[in-house]
Amino acid sequence: MRFRRALIGAFVSATLLTGIAATTAEAAPAAPAAQSATIRPQAFLIGSILAPDRVDRLYAGDMISSSNGFIRLSMQYDGNLVAYSSSGNPLWSSGTYGRGGNVVILQGDGNFVMYDGNSRVVWTTNTNGYPGAWLSLQDDGNIVIYANDNSCGRWACARALWWTGTNTHIG
């Protein structure tokens, strides 16, 4: 029952957040060239948000999807984190194929980090220093880590810290 309530709460929050973020957050610029709860394997997570106060990690075999299904983020068994379009085309990857990554975590400090089985860092967005940051799979196809700029409510004044730049590649 508790797990069901948590899932329903996450789904409602993600739905509300996606709508609010889409209308109030600034559009993220193009991605820089060099970038880029516990759920069991093969889980498909409900909602389009990763946040430390909700579902905060993807294990190998897990994925999340934007609310409209245009983009999904998959932590693959080969250690690569990949964004796919609804037609199955890869749009972005962490470039970590074969490097042993088995979990990617949005940490409480705002950093999105992939770890191997020995808890060694395999890949990171280097977005630490922003407690409360969240990762959003947007309906336009972009994957963005946002932080509150503390000048207003949590979701109303979001600032993009990192993004994939995949918002022009839907299809």
PDB file of N, CA and C in Angstrom, residues 88-162:
ATOM      1  N   GLY A  88      12.528   4.494 -31.454  1.00  0.00           N
ATOM      2  CA  GLY A  88      13.618   3.593 -31.091  1.00  0.00           C
ATOM      3  C   GLY A  88      14.993   4.037 -31.534  1.00  0.00           C
ATOM      4  N   ASN A  89      15.096   5.225 -32.116  1.00  0.00           N
ATOM      5  CA  ASN A  89      16.403   5.735 -32.537  1.00  0.00           C
ATOM      6  C   ASN A  89      17.164   6.302 -31.344  1.00  0.00           C
ATOM      7  N   PRO A  90      18.444   5.954 -31.195  1.00  0.00           N
ATOM      8  CA  PRO A  90      19.234   6.555 -30.114  1.00  0.00           C
ATOM      9  C   PRO A  90      19.491   8.029 -30.420  1.00  0.00           C
ATOM     10  N   LEU A  91      19.268   8.881 -29.416  1.00  0.00           N
ATOM     11  CA  LEU A  91      19.442  10.326 -29.580  1.00  0.00           C
ATOM     12  C   LEU A  91      20.669  10.847 -28.853  1.00  0.00           C
ATOM     13  N   TRP A  92      21.018  10.189 -27.759  1.00  0.00           N
ATOM     14  CA  TRP A  92      22.120  10.645 -26.911  1.00  0.00           C
ATOM     15  C   TRP A  92      22.576   9.456 -26.088  1.00  0.00           C
ATOM     16  N   SER A  93      23.859   9.440 -25.726  1.00  0.00           N
ATOM     17  CA  SER A  93      24.342   8.423 -24.789  1.00  0.00           C
ATOM     18  C   SER A  93      25.445   9.006 -23.925  1.00  0.00           C
ATOM     19  N   SER A  94      25.657   8.360 -22.800  1.00  0.00           N
ATOM     20  CA  SER A  94      26.711   8.779 -21.878  1.00  0.00           C
ATOM     21  C   SER A  94      28.088   8.358 -22.375  1.00  0.00           C
ATOM     22  N   GLY A  95      28.143   7.495 -23.386  1.00  0.00           N
ATOM     23  CA  GLY A  95      29.423   7.029 -23.916  1.00  0.00           C
ATOM     24  C   GLY A  95      30.146   6.089 -22.972  1.00  0.00           C
ATOM     25  N   THR A  96      29.384   5.362 -22.170  1.00  0.00           N
ATOM     26  CA  THR A  96      29.986   4.499 -21.150  1.00  0.00           C
ATOM     27  C   THR A  96      29.804   3.014 -21.452  1.00  0.00           C
ATOM     28  N   TYR A  97      29.574   2.667 -22.693  1.00  0.00           N
ATOM     29  CA  TYR A  97      29.422   1.267 -23.091  1.00  0.00           C
ATOM     30  C   TYR A  97      30.643   0.463 -22.640  1.00  0.00           C
ATOM     31  N   GLY A  98      30.399  -0.646 -21.935  1.00  0.00           N
ATOM     32  CA  GLY A  98      31.469  -1.546 -21.522  1.00  0.00           C
ATOM     33  C   GLY A  98      32.331  -1.062 -20.377  1.00  0.00           C
ATOM     34  N   ARG A  99      31.975   0.058 -19.744  1.00  0.00           N
ATOM     35  CA  ARG A  99      32.798   0.591 -18.649  1.00  0.00           C
ATOM     36  C   ARG A  99      32.309   0.165 -17.269  1.00  0.00           C
ATOM     37  N   GLY A 100      31.344  -0.730 -17.224  1.00  0.00           N
ATOM     38  CA  GLY A 100      30.942  -1.315 -15.945  1.00  0.00           C
ATOM     39  C   GLY A 100      29.883  -0.568 -15.175  1.00  0.00           C
ATOM     40  N   GLY A 101      29.305   0.481 -15.732  1.00  0.00           N
ATOM     41  CA  GLY A 101      28.261   1.205 -15.016  1.00  0.00           C
ATOM     42  C   GLY A 101      27.045   0.334 -14.796  1.00  0.00           C
ATOM     43  N   ASN A 102      26.523   0.352 -13.561  1.00  0.00           N
ATOM     44  CA  ASN A 102      25.328  -0.448 -13.316  1.00  0.00           C
ATOM     45  C   ASN A 102      24.221   0.309 -12.602  1.00  0.00           C
ATOM     46  N   VAL A 103      24.473   1.554 -12.215  1.00  0.00           N
ATOM     47  CA  VAL A 103      23.429   2.387 -11.623  1.00  0.00           C
ATOM     48  C   VAL A 103      23.782   3.853 -11.877  1.00  0.00           C
ATOM     49  N   VAL A 104      22.765   4.652 -12.167  1.00  0.00           N
ATOM     50  CA  VAL A 104      22.948   6.093 -12.295  1.00  0.00           C
ATOM     51  C   VAL A 104      22.015   6.736 -11.273  1.00  0.00           C
ATOM     52  N   ILE A 105      22.565   7.690 -10.509  1.00  0.00           N
ATOM     53  CA  ILE A 105      21.845   8.263  -9.367  1.00  0.00           C
ATOM     54  C   ILE A 105      21.835   9.780  -9.468  1.00  0.00           C
ATOM     55  N   LEU A 106      20.655  10.374  -9.267  1.00  0.00           N
ATOM     56  CA  LEU A 106      20.582  11.815  -9.085  1.00  0.00           C
ATOM     57  C   LEU A 106      20.758  12.044  -7.594  1.00  0.00           C
ATOM     58  N   GLN A 107      21.938  12.491  -7.215  1.00  0.00           N
ATOM     59  CA  GLN A 107      22.291  12.642  -5.805  1.00  0.00           C
ATOM     60  C   GLN A 107      21.639  13.877  -5.201  1.00  0.00           C
ATOM     61  N   GLY A 108      21.592  13.912  -3.893  1.00  0.00           N
ATOM     62  CA  GLY A 108      21.005  15.034  -3.176  1.00  0.00           C
ATOM     63  C   GLY A 108      21.700  16.355  -3.422  1.00  0.00           C
ATOM     64  N   ASP A 109      22.963  16.320  -3.875  1.00  0.00           N
ATOM     65  CA  ASP A 109      23.701  17.554  -4.143  1.00  0.00           C
ATOM     66  C   ASP A 109      23.470  18.070  -5.563  1.00  0.00           C
ATOM     67  N   GLY A 110      22.624  17.366  -6.352  1.00  0.00           N
ATOM     68  CA  GLY A 110      22.314  17.796  -7.709  1.00  0.00           C
ATOM     69  C   GLY A 110      23.128  17.128  -8.793  1.00  0.00           C
ATOM     70  N   ASN A 111      24.118  16.340  -8.418  1.00  0.00           N
ATOM     71  CA  ASN A 111      24.963  15.672  -9.405  1.00  0.00           C
ATOM     72  C   ASN A 111      24.293  14.383  -9.874  1.00  0.00           C
ATOM     73  N   PHE A 112      24.333  14.124 -11.187  1.00  0.00           N
ATOM     74  CA  PHE A 112      23.804  12.897 -11.788  1.00  0.00           C
ATOM     75  C   PHE A 112      25.016  12.039 -12.107  1.00  0.00           C
ATOM     76  N   VAL A 113      25.158  10.907 -11.400  1.00  0.00           N
ATOM     77  CA  VAL A 113      26.401  10.140 -11.421  1.00  0.00           C
ATOM     78  C   VAL A 113      26.121   8.668 -11.715  1.00  0.00           C
ATOM     79  N   MET A 114      26.965   8.078 -12.575  1.00  0.00           N
ATOM     80  CA  MET A 114      26.907   6.643 -12.832  1.00  0.00           C
ATOM     81  C   MET A 114      28.030   5.976 -12.056  1.00  0.00           C
ATOM     82  N   TYR A 115      27.678   4.887 -11.364  1.00  0.00           N
ATOM     83  CA  TYR A 115      28.644   4.126 -10.586  1.00  0.00           C
ATOM     84  C   TYR A 115      28.738   2.704 -11.127  1.00  0.00           C
ATOM     85  N   ASP A 116      29.919   2.101 -10.955  1.00  0.00           N
ATOM     86  CA  ASP A 116      30.070   0.684 -11.291  1.00  0.00           C
ATOM     87  C   ASP A 116      29.742  -0.150 -10.053  1.00  0.00           C
ATOM     88  N   GLY A 117      29.892  -1.456 -10.156  1.00  0.00           N
ATOM     89  CA  GLY A 117      29.567  -2.363  -9.061  1.00  0.00           C
ATOM     90  C   GLY A 117      30.437  -2.198  -7.831  1.00  0.00           C
ATOM     91  N   ASN A 118      31.567  -1.498  -7.953  1.00  0.00           N
ATOM     92  CA  ASN A 118      32.461  -1.243  -6.820  1.00  0.00           C
ATOM     93  C   ASN A 118      32.336   0.182  -6.308  1.00  0.00           C
ATOM     94  N   SER A 119      31.250   0.854  -6.662  1.00  0.00           N
ATOM     95  CA  SER A 119      30.954   2.233  -6.242  1.00  0.00           C
ATOM     96  C   SER A 119      31.961   3.250  -6.760  1.00  0.00           C
ATOM     97  N   ARG A 120      32.611   2.943  -7.875  1.00  0.00           N
ATOM     98  CA  ARG A 120      33.509   3.910  -8.511  1.00  0.00           C
ATOM     99  C   ARG A 120      32.726   4.705  -9.545  1.00  0.00           C
ATOM    100  N   VAL A 121      33.034   6.005  -9.649  1.00  0.00           N
ATOM    101  CA  VAL A 121      32.368   6.873 -10.617  1.00  0.00           C
ATOM    102  C   VAL A 121      32.806   6.491 -12.022  1.00  0.00           C
ATOM    103  N   VAL A 122      31.812   6.286 -12.898  1.00  0.00           N
ATOM    104  CA  VAL A 122      32.056   5.965 -14.298  1.00  0.00           C
ATOM    105  C   VAL A 122      31.784   7.191 -15.170  1.00  0.00           C
ATOM    106  N   TRP A 123      30.790   7.992 -14.783  1.00  0.00           N
ATOM    107  CA  TRP A 123      30.362   9.152 -15.577  1.00  0.00           C
ATOM    108  C   TRP A 123      29.610  10.104 -14.660  1.00  0.00           C
ATOM    109  N   THR A 124      29.659  11.405 -14.948  1.00  0.00           N
ATOM    110  CA  THR A 124      28.962  12.397 -14.132  1.00  0.00           C
ATOM    111  C   THR A 124      28.612  13.628 -14.960  1.00  0.00           C
ATOM    112  N   THR A 125      27.560  14.321 -14.552  1.00  0.00           N
ATOM    113  CA  THR A 125      27.192  15.591 -15.191  1.00  0.00           C
ATOM    114  C   THR A 125      27.917  16.771 -14.554  1.00  0.00           C
ATOM    115  N   ASN A 126      28.585  16.547 -13.434  1.00  0.00           N
ATOM    116  CA  ASN A 126      29.290  17.622 -12.716  1.00  0.00           C
ATOM    117  C   ASN A 126      28.354  18.773 -12.347  1.00  0.00           C
ATOM    118  N   THR A 127      27.172  18.427 -11.876  1.00  0.00           N
ATOM    119  CA  THR A 127      26.197  19.440 -11.467  1.00  0.00           C
ATOM    120  C   THR A 127      26.017  19.474  -9.950  1.00  0.00           C
ATOM    121  N   ASN A 128      27.039  19.043  -9.212  1.00  0.00           N
ATOM    122  CA  ASN A 128      26.958  19.090  -7.752  1.00  0.00           C
ATOM    123  C   ASN A 128      26.925  20.538  -7.280  1.00  0.00           C
ATOM    124  N   GLY A 129      26.458  20.728  -6.057  1.00  0.00           N
ATOM    125  CA  GLY A 129      26.353  22.069  -5.497  1.00  0.00           C
ATOM    126  C   GLY A 129      24.961  22.661  -5.639  1.00  0.00           C
ATOM    127  N   TYR A 130      24.002  21.854  -6.084  1.00  0.00           N
ATOM    128  CA  TYR A 130      22.624  22.314  -6.267  1.00  0.00           C
ATOM    129  C   TYR A 130      21.655  21.356  -5.580  1.00  0.00           C
ATOM    130  N   PRO A 131      21.612  21.377  -4.236  1.00  0.00           N
ATOM    131  CA  PRO A 131      20.689  20.492  -3.523  1.00  0.00           C
ATOM    132  C   PRO A 131      19.261  20.717  -4.010  1.00  0.00           C
ATOM    133  N   GLY A 132      18.537  19.633  -4.191  1.00  0.00           N
ATOM    134  CA  GLY A 132      17.151  19.734  -4.635  1.00  0.00           C
ATOM    135  C   GLY A 132      16.982  19.770  -6.143  1.00  0.00           C
ATOM    136  N   ALA A 133      18.086  19.681  -6.896  1.00  0.00           N
ATOM    137  CA  ALA A 133      17.977  19.663  -8.359  1.00  0.00           C
ATOM    138  C   ALA A 133      17.202  18.426  -8.795  1.00  0.00           C
ATOM    139  N   TRP A 134      16.597  18.499  -9.974  1.00  0.00           N
ATOM    140  CA  TRP A 134      15.847  17.365 -10.503  1.00  0.00           C
ATOM    141  C   TRP A 134      16.116  17.204 -11.987  1.00  0.00           C
ATOM    142  N   LEU A 135      15.967  15.971 -12.476  1.00  0.00           N
ATOM    143  CA  LEU A 135      16.157  15.654 -13.882  1.00  0.00           C
ATOM    144  C   LEU A 135      14.782  15.461 -14.507  1.00  0.00           C
ATOM    145  N   SER A 136      14.551  16.115 -15.643  1.00  0.00           N
ATOM    146  CA  SER A 136      13.262  16.050 -16.314  1.00  0.00           C
ATOM    147  C   SER A 136      13.415  15.541 -17.740  1.00  0.00           C
ATOM    148  N   LEU A 137      12.619  14.549 -18.108  1.00  0.00           N
ATOM    149  CA  LEU A 137      12.495  14.130 -19.499  1.00  0.00           C
ATOM    150  C   LEU A 137      11.339  14.932 -20.065  1.00  0.00           C
ATOM    151  N   GLN A 138      11.656  15.946 -20.833  1.00  0.00           N
ATOM    152  CA  GLN A 138      10.650  16.879 -21.318  1.00  0.00           C
ATOM    153  C   GLN A 138       9.914  16.325 -22.532  1.00  0.00           C
ATOM    154  N   ASP A 139       8.692  16.787 -22.721  1.00  0.00           N
ATOM    155  CA  ASP A 139       7.890  16.346 -23.855  1.00  0.00           C
ATOM    156  C   ASP A 139       8.475  16.782 -25.194  1.00  0.00           C
ATOM    157  N   ASP A 140       9.379  17.765 -25.194  1.00  0.00           N
ATOM    158  CA  ASP A 140      10.014  18.183 -26.456  1.00  0.00           C
ATOM    159  C   ASP A 140      11.215  17.309 -26.808  1.00  0.00           C
ATOM    160  N   GLY A 141      11.525  16.327 -25.960  1.00  0.00           N
ATOM    161  CA  GLY A 141      12.615  15.399 -26.237  1.00  0.00           C
ATOM    162  C   GLY A 141      13.917  15.716 -25.537  1.00  0.00           C
ATOM    163  N   ASN A 142      14.016  16.850 -24.879  1.00  0.00           N
ATOM    164  CA  ASN A 142      15.242  17.218 -24.180  1.00  0.00           C
ATOM    165  C   ASN A 142      15.235  16.613 -22.776  1.00  0.00           C
ATOM    166  N   ILE A 143      16.409  16.245 -22.303  1.00  0.00           N
ATOM    167  CA  ILE A 143      16.582  15.769 -20.933  1.00  0.00           C
ATOM    168  C   ILE A 143      17.397  16.841 -20.225  1.00  0.00           C
ATOM    169  N   VAL A 144      16.847  17.383 -19.135  1.00  0.00           N
ATOM    170  CA  VAL A 144      17.430  18.559 -18.491  1.00  0.00           C
ATOM    171  C   VAL A 144      17.508  18.352 -16.984  1.00  0.00           C
ATOM    172  N   ILE A 145      18.618  18.776 -16.389  1.00  0.00           N
ATOM    173  CA  ILE A 145      18.713  18.862 -14.932  1.00  0.00           C
ATOM    174  C   ILE A 145      18.459  20.316 -14.571  1.00  0.00           C
ATOM    175  N   TYR A 146      17.455  20.529 -13.731  1.00  0.00           N
ATOM    176  CA  TYR A 146      17.063  21.861 -13.289  1.00  0.00           C
ATOM    177  C   TYR A 146      17.405  22.049 -11.818  1.00  0.00           C
ATOM    178  N   ALA A 147      17.635  23.306 -11.449  1.00  0.00           N
ATOM    179  CA  ALA A 147      17.805  23.678 -10.047  1.00  0.00           C
ATOM    180  C   ALA A 147      16.927  24.875  -9.759  1.00  0.00           C
ATOM    181  N   ASN A 148      16.444  24.943  -8.544  1.00  0.00           N
ATOM    182  CA  ASN A 148      15.678  26.090  -8.092  1.00  0.00           C
ATOM    183  C   ASN A 148      16.653  27.233  -7.851  1.00  0.00           C
ATOM    184  N   ASP A 149      16.314  28.423  -8.316  1.00  0.00           N
ATOM    185  CA  ASP A 149      17.216  29.554  -8.073  1.00  0.00           C
ATOM    186  C   ASP A 149      16.889  30.279  -6.771  1.00  0.00           C
ATOM    187  N   ASN A 150      15.967  29.718  -5.977  1.00  0.00           N
ATOM    188  CA  ASN A 150      15.606  30.202  -4.642  1.00  0.00           C
ATOM    189  C   ASN A 150      14.955  31.573  -4.609  1.00  0.00           C
ATOM    190  N   SER A 151      14.563  32.133  -5.748  1.00  0.00           N
ATOM    191  CA  SER A 151      13.899  33.432  -5.719  1.00  0.00           C
ATOM    192  C   SER A 151      12.383  33.293  -5.662  1.00  0.00           C
ATOM    193  N   CYS A 152      11.890  32.082  -5.841  1.00  0.00           N
ATOM    194  CA  CYS A 152      10.449  31.833  -5.746  1.00  0.00           C
ATOM    195  C   CYS A 152      10.232  30.347  -5.473  1.00  0.00           C
ATOM    196  N   GLY A 153       9.045  29.847  -5.645  1.00  0.00           N
ATOM    197  CA  GLY A 153       8.723  28.452  -5.349  1.00  0.00           C
ATOM    198  C   GLY A 153       9.607  27.472  -6.097  1.00  0.00           C
ATOM    199  N   ARG A 154       9.654  26.250  -5.593  1.00  0.00           N
ATOM    200  CA  ARG A 154      10.582  25.234  -6.108  1.00  0.00           C
ATOM    201  C   ARG A 154      10.525  25.090  -7.620  1.00  0.00           C
ATOM    202  N   TRP A 155       9.360  24.986  -8.221  1.00  0.00           N
ATOM    203  CA  TRP A 155       9.271  24.690  -9.646  1.00  0.00           C
ATOM    204  C   TRP A 155       9.163  25.956 -10.499  1.00  0.00           C
ATOM    205  N   ALA A 156       8.791  27.074  -9.925  1.00  0.00           N
ATOM    206  CA  ALA A 156       8.486  28.254 -10.729  1.00  0.00           C
ATOM    207  C   ALA A 156       9.713  28.953 -11.299  1.00  0.00           C
ATOM    208  N   CYS A 157      10.835  28.893 -10.631  1.00  0.00           N
ATOM    209  CA  CYS A 157      12.023  29.616 -11.090  1.00  0.00           C
ATOM    210  C   CYS A 157      13.173  28.660 -11.364  1.00  0.00           C
ATOM    211  N   ALA A 158      12.933  27.697 -12.198  1.00  0.00           N
ATOM    212  CA  ALA A 158      13.944  26.685 -12.489  1.00  0.00           C
ATOM    213  C   ALA A 158      15.027  27.237 -13.406  1.00  0.00           C
ATOM    214  N   ARG A 159      16.247  26.763 -13.189  1.00  0.00           N
ATOM    215  CA  ARG A 159      17.390  27.128 -14.023  1.00  0.00           C
ATOM    216  C   ARG A 159      18.019  25.845 -14.540  1.00  0.00           C
ATOM    217  N   ALA A 160      18.244  25.783 -15.848  1.00  0.00           N
ATOM    218  CA  ALA A 160      18.849  24.590 -16.447  1.00  0.00           C
ATOM    219  C   ALA A 160      20.335  24.535 -16.103  1.00  0.00           C
ATOM    220  N   LEU A 161      20.779  23.379 -15.570  1.00  0.00           N
ATOM    221  CA  LEU A 161      22.188  23.171 -15.227  1.00  0.00           C
ATOM    222  C   LEU A 161      22.903  22.336 -16.283  1.00  0.00           C
ATOM    223  N   TRP A 162      22.176  21.395 -16.871  1.00  0.00           N
ATOM    224  CA  TRP A 162      22.747  20.431 -17.821  1.00  0.00           C
ATOM    225  C   TRP A 162      21.624  19.930 -18.708  1.00  0.00           C
TER     226      TRP A 162
END
